[in-house]
Amino acid sequence: MMRHFSYSPAPARVVFGSGTRHDLAKEVESLGKHRLLLLSTAEQSAQAQEIASVLGSRVVGHFPEAAMHTPVDVTEKAMSLVNALTVDGILSVGGGSTIGLGKAIAIRTDLDQIVLPTTYAGSEMTPILGETNEGLKTTRSDQRIRPEVVIYDVDLTLDLPVAMSISSGLNAIAHAVEALYAHDGNPIISLMAVEGIRALAHGLPGVVRDQRDEESRSSALYGAWLCGMCLGSVAMGLHHKLCHTLGGTFNLPHAETHAVLLPHALAYNQSRLGDTLDGLKGAFGPDVALGLHTFSKSLGAPTTLRELGMPQSGIDQAAKLALAKPYPNPRPLEEGAIRALIGRAWAGEPPLTEE
């Protein structure tokens, strides 16, 4: 018998395809926006300005200082521009850092957001915001955080560096993996999760072979969208808690941290999941956690927290922080076992599933 569940479809509008950035003016017109603030990182400033140029005077300012982990002081600086320019909407072009800044502005102003993702982060599909202040990252969820319009243009991902594509794609897979065993999960999200992981597992090796292969890029971006839907619809567990803890505390790169930790966090829970992971065995083999680790290595993804800059002395601190606030997880949270998990991830050892 199927268990009781509830499912509330997200209200965001999604436009997907190649060349869809050319629909931007139409989407802005539909929202009735006339004074947009363009957001980007410094590295993507020129690309963002080129995309936004079709809007002409509707873009009244550009803030190209989005930063990893959404630092509060950066958001406050952007808010000064929002207020000075009397902005009526936010246009975010980029990956998780830029999208996070747009969300941080939205929760403070309730301004509508239009997002053109250039990575596979998936943040654009969620009502979740993680902000960092004085080395501590906190997360909250609110429907005002979720962007109103997301324009996925496969063309914008063709020049995404292979290394960033891989770490970003594994980050997306992490969203779907944890959705499969979420305490508030449902069969609709599980279907999205398996299909999203399948699409990314198919697309990412093709990206490694040929960075500009459109079929592989399309498959990966489609998968990232579905995985983002999973992240925005159900609760996450140990893996996401660890990533936020490590990223905020040690300033580790977000996507790469997900890539390293995912097989280890899944191995921690795997013995308690029954047939939950059966849909992933075709892609990763009977031991899904170990298969994910092997898949990551085959793509050239980082496999150690050490290479990301985490000090070995931080392992104990991270384990304690991971237990600081209770949250649902298939396997009870045990400090010793979590410390061992982080230690293996720090050293790059294969994931170890509980017997």
Tab-separated table of C-alpha atoms in Angstrom:
chain	number	residue	atom	x	y	z
A	1	MET	CA	0.000	0.000	0.000
A	2	MET	CA	1.317	3.459	-0.915
A	3	ARG	CA	2.028	5.644	2.101
A	4	HIS	CA	0.173	8.871	2.742
A	5	PHE	CA	1.781	11.918	1.112
A	6	SER	CA	1.119	15.496	0.077
A	7	TYR	CA	2.491	17.336	-2.964
A	8	SER	CA	2.288	21.055	-3.768
A	9	PRO	CA	3.600	21.884	-7.262
A	10	ALA	CA	5.938	24.865	-7.349
A	11	PRO	CA	4.391	27.982	-8.945
A	12	ALA	CA	7.504	29.068	-10.891
A	13	ARG	CA	7.429	29.443	-14.690
A	14	VAL	CA	10.136	27.521	-16.572
A	15	VAL	CA	11.297	28.131	-20.155
A	16	PHE	CA	13.688	25.429	-21.456
A	17	GLY	CA	15.598	24.970	-24.698
A	18	SER	CA	18.393	26.351	-26.879
A	19	GLY	CA	18.340	30.090	-27.563
A	20	THR	CA	15.663	30.696	-24.938
A	21	ARG	CA	17.579	33.719	-23.587
A	22	HIS	CA	15.993	35.558	-26.528
A	23	ASP	CA	12.632	35.164	-24.737
A	24	LEU	CA	13.889	37.367	-21.901
A	25	ALA	CA	12.205	40.578	-23.074
A	26	LYS	CA	8.874	38.776	-23.456
A	27	GLU	CA	9.112	37.329	-19.953
A	28	VAL	CA	9.995	40.707	-18.431
A	29	GLU	CA	7.071	42.272	-20.278
A	30	SER	CA	4.722	39.579	-18.941
A	31	LEU	CA	5.763	40.428	-15.379
A	32	GLY	CA	5.294	44.135	-16.040
A	33	LYS	CA	8.799	45.076	-14.885
A	34	HIS	CA	10.462	48.374	-15.844
A	35	ARG	CA	13.347	48.843	-13.382
A	36	LEU	CA	15.441	45.700	-13.091
A	37	LEU	CA	18.688	45.263	-11.203
A	38	LEU	CA	21.077	42.902	-13.005
A	39	LEU	CA	23.120	40.584	-10.777
A	40	SER	CA	26.247	38.582	-11.632
A	41	THR	CA	29.676	37.678	-10.372
A	42	ALA	CA	32.634	39.739	-11.528
A	43	GLU	CA	33.711	36.844	-13.776
A	44	GLN	CA	30.350	36.719	-15.568
A	45	SER	CA	29.803	40.463	-15.731
A	46	ALA	CA	30.291	40.797	-19.499
A	47	GLN	CA	28.087	37.788	-20.275
A	48	ALA	CA	25.316	39.101	-18.028
A	49	GLN	CA	25.430	42.550	-19.616
A	50	GLU	CA	25.273	41.074	-23.106
A	51	ILE	CA	22.204	38.987	-22.241
A	52	ALA	CA	20.478	41.908	-20.517
A	53	SER	CA	21.227	44.353	-23.351
A	54	VAL	CA	17.990	43.351	-25.122
A	55	LEU	CA	16.083	44.992	-22.262
A	56	GLY	CA	17.541	48.435	-22.849
A	57	SER	CA	16.438	51.001	-20.279
A	58	ARG	CA	14.504	48.404	-18.296
A	59	VAL	CA	17.829	47.500	-16.647
A	60	VAL	CA	18.628	50.422	-14.343
A	61	GLY	CA	21.702	48.996	-12.631
A	62	HIS	CA	24.218	46.174	-12.464
A	63	PHE	CA	25.703	44.655	-9.303
A	64	PRO	CA	28.564	42.325	-10.373
A	65	GLU	CA	29.771	41.315	-6.913
A	66	ALA	CA	27.853	38.125	-6.079
A	67	ALA	CA	29.971	35.845	-3.887
A	68	MET	CA	30.039	32.218	-2.774
A	69	HIS	CA	27.876	31.296	0.236
A	70	THR	CA	25.884	34.582	-0.039
A	71	PRO	CA	27.729	36.737	2.546
A	72	VAL	CA	25.376	39.092	4.368
A	73	ASP	CA	27.718	42.056	3.901
A	74	VAL	CA	27.576	41.626	0.105
A	75	THR	CA	23.784	41.476	0.233
A	76	GLU	CA	23.668	44.655	2.290
A	77	LYS	CA	25.824	46.391	-0.301
A	78	ALA	CA	23.490	45.250	-3.073
A	79	MET	CA	20.467	46.386	-1.055
A	80	SER	CA	21.838	49.933	-1.026
A	81	LEU	CA	21.676	49.875	-4.830
A	82	VAL	CA	18.200	48.335	-4.819
A	83	ASN	CA	16.915	51.172	-2.662
A	84	ALA	CA	18.789	53.938	-4.463
A	85	LEU	CA	17.504	52.861	-7.899
A	86	THR	CA	13.907	52.084	-6.832
A	87	VAL	CA	14.184	48.651	-8.389
A	88	ASP	CA	11.009	46.673	-9.198
A	89	GLY	CA	12.604	43.336	-10.096
A	90	ILE	CA	15.790	41.253	-10.040
A	91	LEU	CA	17.529	39.702	-13.059
A	92	SER	CA	20.125	37.072	-12.068
A	93	VAL	CA	22.520	35.630	-14.654
A	94	GLY	CA	24.913	32.973	-13.375
A	95	GLY	CA	25.254	30.085	-10.952
A	96	GLY	CA	24.506	29.482	-7.291
A	97	SER	CA	26.352	32.548	-5.988
A	98	THR	CA	24.416	34.983	-8.180
A	99	ILE	CA	21.097	33.206	-7.701
A	100	GLY	CA	21.673	33.183	-3.933
A	101	LEU	CA	22.196	36.947	-3.914
A	102	GLY	CA	18.962	37.454	-5.842
A	103	LYS	CA	17.117	35.320	-3.309
A	104	ALA	CA	18.649	37.240	-0.407
A	105	ILE	CA	17.375	40.481	-1.928
A	106	ALA	CA	13.949	38.945	-2.599
A	107	ILE	CA	13.411	37.831	1.009
A	108	ARG	CA	14.185	41.387	2.131
A	109	THR	CA	12.019	43.123	-0.489
A	110	ASP	CA	9.583	40.558	-1.998
A	111	LEU	CA	10.770	41.635	-5.457
A	112	ASP	CA	10.133	39.264	-8.385
A	113	GLN	CA	13.146	37.376	-9.738
A	114	ILE	CA	13.998	36.299	-13.280
A	115	VAL	CA	16.897	33.846	-13.445
A	116	LEU	CA	19.063	32.604	-16.308
A	117	PRO	CA	21.180	29.779	-14.818
A	118	THR	CA	24.593	29.079	-16.321
A	119	THR	CA	25.477	26.071	-14.128
A	120	TYR	CA	23.681	22.978	-12.831
A	121	ALA	CA	23.285	24.235	-9.251
A	122	GLY	CA	19.484	23.946	-9.149
A	123	SER	CA	19.110	26.750	-6.615
A	124	GLU	CA	16.832	28.605	-9.024
A	125	MET	CA	14.046	26.080	-8.397
A	126	THR	CA	13.994	26.292	-4.605
A	127	PRO	CA	12.517	28.467	-1.850
A	128	ILE	CA	15.728	27.917	0.143
A	129	LEU	CA	18.346	30.521	1.028
A	130	GLY	CA	21.680	29.891	2.732
A	131	GLU	CA	23.500	32.995	4.005
A	132	THR	CA	26.889	33.352	5.669
A	133	ASN	CA	27.669	35.828	8.407
A	134	GLU	CA	30.962	35.855	10.327
A	135	GLY	CA	31.826	32.311	9.248
A	136	LEU	CA	28.451	30.768	10.145
A	137	LYS	CA	26.045	29.638	7.430
A	138	THR	CA	22.330	29.571	8.215
A	139	THR	CA	19.531	28.295	6.004
A	140	ARG	CA	15.869	29.215	5.790
A	141	SER	CA	12.924	28.450	3.542
A	142	ASP	CA	10.182	30.835	2.428
A	143	GLN	CA	8.077	30.923	-0.743
A	144	ARG	CA	9.134	34.546	-1.319
A	145	ILE	CA	12.650	33.219	-1.947
A	146	ARG	CA	11.674	31.099	-4.971
A	147	PRO	CA	12.279	32.877	-8.330
A	148	GLU	CA	9.187	33.607	-10.401
A	149	VAL	CA	10.669	32.884	-13.862
A	150	VAL	CA	13.575	30.608	-14.793
A	151	ILE	CA	14.929	30.629	-18.338
A	152	TYR	CA	17.087	27.588	-19.065
A	153	ASP	CA	19.161	28.127	-22.196
A	154	VAL	CA	21.402	25.186	-23.064
A	155	ASP	CA	23.601	27.578	-25.082
A	156	LEU	CA	24.615	29.382	-21.880
A	157	THR	CA	26.204	26.177	-20.558
A	158	LEU	CA	28.317	25.314	-23.614
A	159	ASP	CA	31.314	27.285	-22.354
A	160	LEU	CA	30.975	26.225	-18.717
A	161	PRO	CA	34.415	24.770	-17.872
A	162	VAL	CA	34.408	20.993	-17.646
A	163	ALA	CA	35.607	20.925	-14.026
A	164	MET	CA	32.850	23.312	-12.969
A	165	SER	CA	30.294	21.376	-15.003
A	166	ILE	CA	31.208	18.162	-13.208
A	167	SER	CA	31.152	19.563	-9.668
A	168	SER	CA	27.947	21.490	-10.382
A	169	GLY	CA	26.314	18.385	-11.863
A	170	LEU	CA	27.258	16.236	-8.880
A	171	ASN	CA	25.865	18.964	-6.634
A	172	ALA	CA	22.573	18.610	-8.510
A	173	ILE	CA	22.632	14.812	-8.164
A	174	ALA	CA	22.996	15.279	-4.398
A	175	HIS	CA	19.678	17.142	-4.285
A	176	ALA	CA	17.860	14.254	-5.930
A	177	VAL	CA	19.590	11.513	-3.937
A	178	GLU	CA	18.497	13.018	-0.626
A	179	ALA	CA	14.997	13.627	-1.992
A	180	LEU	CA	14.604	9.867	-2.497
A	181	TYR	CA	14.740	9.234	1.255
A	182	ALA	CA	13.318	12.527	2.537
A	183	HIS	CA	10.933	12.108	5.464
A	184	ASP	CA	8.344	14.234	3.615
A	185	GLY	CA	8.979	12.723	0.180
A	186	ASN	CA	6.338	11.600	-2.291
A	187	PRO	CA	6.192	9.447	-5.448
A	188	ILE	CA	6.095	12.444	-7.802
A	189	ILE	CA	9.346	13.858	-6.456
A	190	SER	CA	10.896	10.363	-6.448
A	191	LEU	CA	10.115	10.069	-10.175
A	192	MET	CA	11.759	13.449	-10.774
A	193	ALA	CA	14.752	12.423	-8.672
A	194	VAL	CA	15.457	9.194	-10.543
A	195	GLU	CA	14.920	10.843	-13.946
A	196	GLY	CA	17.092	13.831	-13.001
A	197	ILE	CA	19.949	11.606	-11.818
A	198	ARG	CA	19.610	9.439	-14.930
A	199	ALA	CA	19.847	12.486	-17.193
A	200	LEU	CA	22.919	13.837	-15.418
A	201	ALA	CA	24.616	10.441	-15.292
A	202	HIS	CA	24.097	10.271	-19.066
A	203	GLY	CA	25.075	13.869	-19.828
A	204	LEU	CA	28.136	14.498	-17.660
A	205	PRO	CA	30.445	11.897	-19.262
A	206	GLY	CA	29.566	13.402	-22.654
A	207	VAL	CA	30.533	16.855	-21.395
A	208	VAL	CA	33.907	15.448	-20.320
A	209	ARG	CA	34.428	14.020	-23.797
A	210	ASP	CA	33.302	17.184	-25.597
A	211	GLN	CA	32.665	20.364	-23.622
A	212	ARG	CA	30.376	21.825	-26.306
A	213	ASP	CA	28.359	18.704	-27.131
A	214	GLU	CA	24.807	20.051	-27.228
A	215	GLU	CA	23.059	16.716	-26.623
A	216	SER	CA	25.095	16.074	-23.478
A	217	ARG	CA	24.643	19.649	-22.286
A	218	SER	CA	20.898	19.469	-22.871
A	219	SER	CA	20.630	16.208	-20.924
A	220	ALA	CA	22.674	17.621	-18.035
A	221	LEU	CA	20.675	20.859	-17.839
A	222	TYR	CA	17.374	18.964	-17.990
A	223	GLY	CA	18.594	16.743	-15.158
A	224	ALA	CA	19.722	19.739	-13.139
A	225	TRP	CA	16.269	21.307	-13.460
A	226	LEU	CA	14.578	18.154	-12.162
A	227	CYS	CA	17.079	17.797	-9.325
A	228	GLY	CA	16.506	21.433	-8.385
A	229	MET	CA	12.777	20.719	-8.255
A	230	CYS	CA	13.532	17.943	-5.770
A	231	LEU	CA	15.624	20.245	-3.588
A	232	GLY	CA	12.833	22.810	-3.530
A	233	SER	CA	10.055	20.358	-2.687
A	234	VAL	CA	11.199	18.126	0.185
A	235	ALA	CA	13.525	18.264	3.184
A	236	MET	CA	17.197	17.440	2.901
A	237	GLY	CA	19.177	15.372	5.417
A	238	LEU	CA	22.721	14.721	6.595
A	239	HIS	CA	24.477	15.387	3.308
A	240	HIS	CA	23.178	18.938	2.909
A	241	LYS	CA	23.709	19.688	6.587
A	242	LEU	CA	27.351	18.643	6.309
A	243	CYS	CA	27.910	20.644	3.120
A	244	HIS	CA	26.467	23.821	4.611
A	245	THR	CA	28.454	23.306	7.800
A	246	LEU	CA	31.756	22.712	6.038
A	247	GLY	CA	31.218	25.366	3.388
A	248	GLY	CA	30.275	28.110	5.823
A	249	THR	CA	32.828	27.219	8.504
A	250	PHE	CA	35.878	26.590	6.311
A	251	ASN	CA	34.874	28.633	3.220
A	252	LEU	CA	35.027	25.573	0.984
A	253	PRO	CA	33.741	25.773	-2.601
A	254	HIS	CA	30.057	24.837	-2.579
A	255	ALA	CA	29.642	22.458	-5.520
A	256	GLU	CA	32.977	20.718	-5.000
A	257	THR	CA	32.111	20.056	-1.355
A	258	HIS	CA	28.873	18.381	-2.457
A	259	ALA	CA	30.802	16.291	-4.982
A	260	VAL	CA	33.245	15.013	-2.358
A	261	LEU	CA	30.740	14.349	0.426
A	262	LEU	CA	27.799	12.807	-1.434
A	263	PRO	CA	29.044	9.187	-1.668
A	264	HIS	CA	30.072	9.246	2.012
A	265	ALA	CA	26.800	10.718	3.287
A	266	LEU	CA	24.837	8.236	1.173
A	267	ALA	CA	26.945	5.360	2.521
A	268	TYR	CA	26.126	6.515	6.068
A	269	ASN	CA	22.399	6.105	5.346
A	270	GLN	CA	22.405	3.338	2.733
A	271	SER	CA	21.847	0.340	5.034
A	272	ARG	CA	18.598	1.925	6.294
A	273	LEU	CA	17.072	2.637	2.876
A	274	GLY	CA	15.726	-0.766	1.784
A	275	ASP	CA	14.703	-0.627	-1.895
A	276	THR	CA	14.685	3.196	-2.019
A	277	LEU	CA	17.796	3.321	-4.201
A	278	ASP	CA	16.796	0.558	-6.636
A	279	GLY	CA	16.114	3.098	-9.389
A	280	LEU	CA	19.769	4.205	-9.276
A	281	LYS	CA	21.414	0.789	-9.505
A	282	GLY	CA	21.284	0.825	-13.295
A	283	ALA	CA	23.526	3.898	-13.312
A	284	PHE	CA	25.779	3.172	-10.339
A	285	GLY	CA	25.654	-0.569	-9.574
A	286	PRO	CA	24.348	-2.521	-6.558
A	287	ASP	CA	26.335	-0.467	-4.021
A	288	VAL	CA	25.073	2.963	-5.055
A	289	ALA	CA	27.320	4.916	-2.686
A	290	LEU	CA	30.464	3.191	-3.906
A	291	GLY	CA	29.247	3.466	-7.489
A	292	LEU	CA	28.760	7.212	-7.095
A	293	HIS	CA	32.303	7.508	-5.745
A	294	THR	CA	33.650	5.588	-8.752
A	295	PHE	CA	31.512	7.688	-11.134
A	296	SER	CA	32.864	10.919	-9.613
A	297	LYS	CA	36.453	9.708	-9.965
A	298	SER	CA	35.832	8.727	-13.591
A	299	LEU	CA	34.746	12.305	-14.313
A	300	GLY	CA	37.828	13.785	-12.662
A	301	ALA	CA	35.853	15.361	-9.819
A	302	PRO	CA	37.577	16.218	-6.530
A	303	THR	CA	37.386	13.341	-4.051
A	304	THR	CA	39.027	14.791	-0.917
A	305	LEU	CA	38.116	17.631	1.429
A	306	ARG	CA	41.843	18.101	1.914
A	307	GLU	CA	42.302	19.293	-1.675
A	308	LEU	CA	39.448	21.780	-1.188
A	309	GLY	CA	41.336	23.457	1.648
A	310	MET	CA	39.755	21.948	4.748
A	311	PRO	CA	42.251	21.487	7.606
A	312	GLN	CA	42.440	18.053	9.198
A	313	SER	CA	42.067	19.780	12.574
A	314	GLY	CA	38.548	20.819	11.557
A	315	ILE	CA	37.124	17.288	11.394
A	316	ASP	CA	36.081	17.181	15.068
A	317	GLN	CA	34.574	20.673	14.893
A	318	ALA	CA	32.579	19.790	11.790
A	319	ALA	CA	31.194	16.620	13.380
A	320	LYS	CA	29.989	18.558	16.422
A	321	LEU	CA	28.395	21.289	14.260
A	322	ALA	CA	26.583	18.655	12.208
A	323	LEU	CA	24.785	17.567	15.389
A	324	ALA	CA	24.078	21.080	16.661
A	325	LYS	CA	20.428	21.207	15.556
A	326	PRO	CA	18.271	18.069	15.153
A	327	TYR	CA	16.947	17.296	11.671
A	328	PRO	CA	15.327	14.259	10.034
A	329	ASN	CA	17.699	11.630	8.630
A	330	PRO	CA	17.144	7.915	7.862
A	331	ARG	CA	19.913	6.814	10.224
A	332	PRO	CA	20.254	8.343	13.703
A	333	LEU	CA	23.032	10.917	13.915
A	334	GLU	CA	26.027	9.534	15.800
A	335	GLU	CA	28.976	11.827	16.402
A	336	GLY	CA	31.620	9.095	16.143
A	337	ALA	CA	30.252	7.728	12.875
A	338	ILE	CA	29.861	11.206	11.396
A	339	ARG	CA	33.402	12.067	12.411
A	340	ALA	CA	34.598	8.902	10.655
A	341	LEU	CA	32.561	9.855	7.567
A	342	ILE	CA	34.169	13.302	7.399
A	343	GLY	CA	37.593	11.776	8.020
A	344	ARG	CA	37.229	9.401	5.086
A	345	ALA	CA	36.032	12.246	2.873
A	346	TRP	CA	38.972	14.381	4.010
A	347	ALA	CA	41.458	11.652	3.131
A	348	GLY	CA	39.756	10.551	-0.107
A	349	GLU	CA	39.086	6.993	1.045
A	350	PRO	CA	36.160	5.046	-0.519
A	351	PRO	CA	32.796	5.434	1.241
A	352	LEU	CA	31.994	2.854	3.899
A	353	THR	CA	28.446	1.538	4.257
A	354	GLU	CA	27.277	0.411	7.711
A	355	GLU	CA	27.014	-3.373	7.933
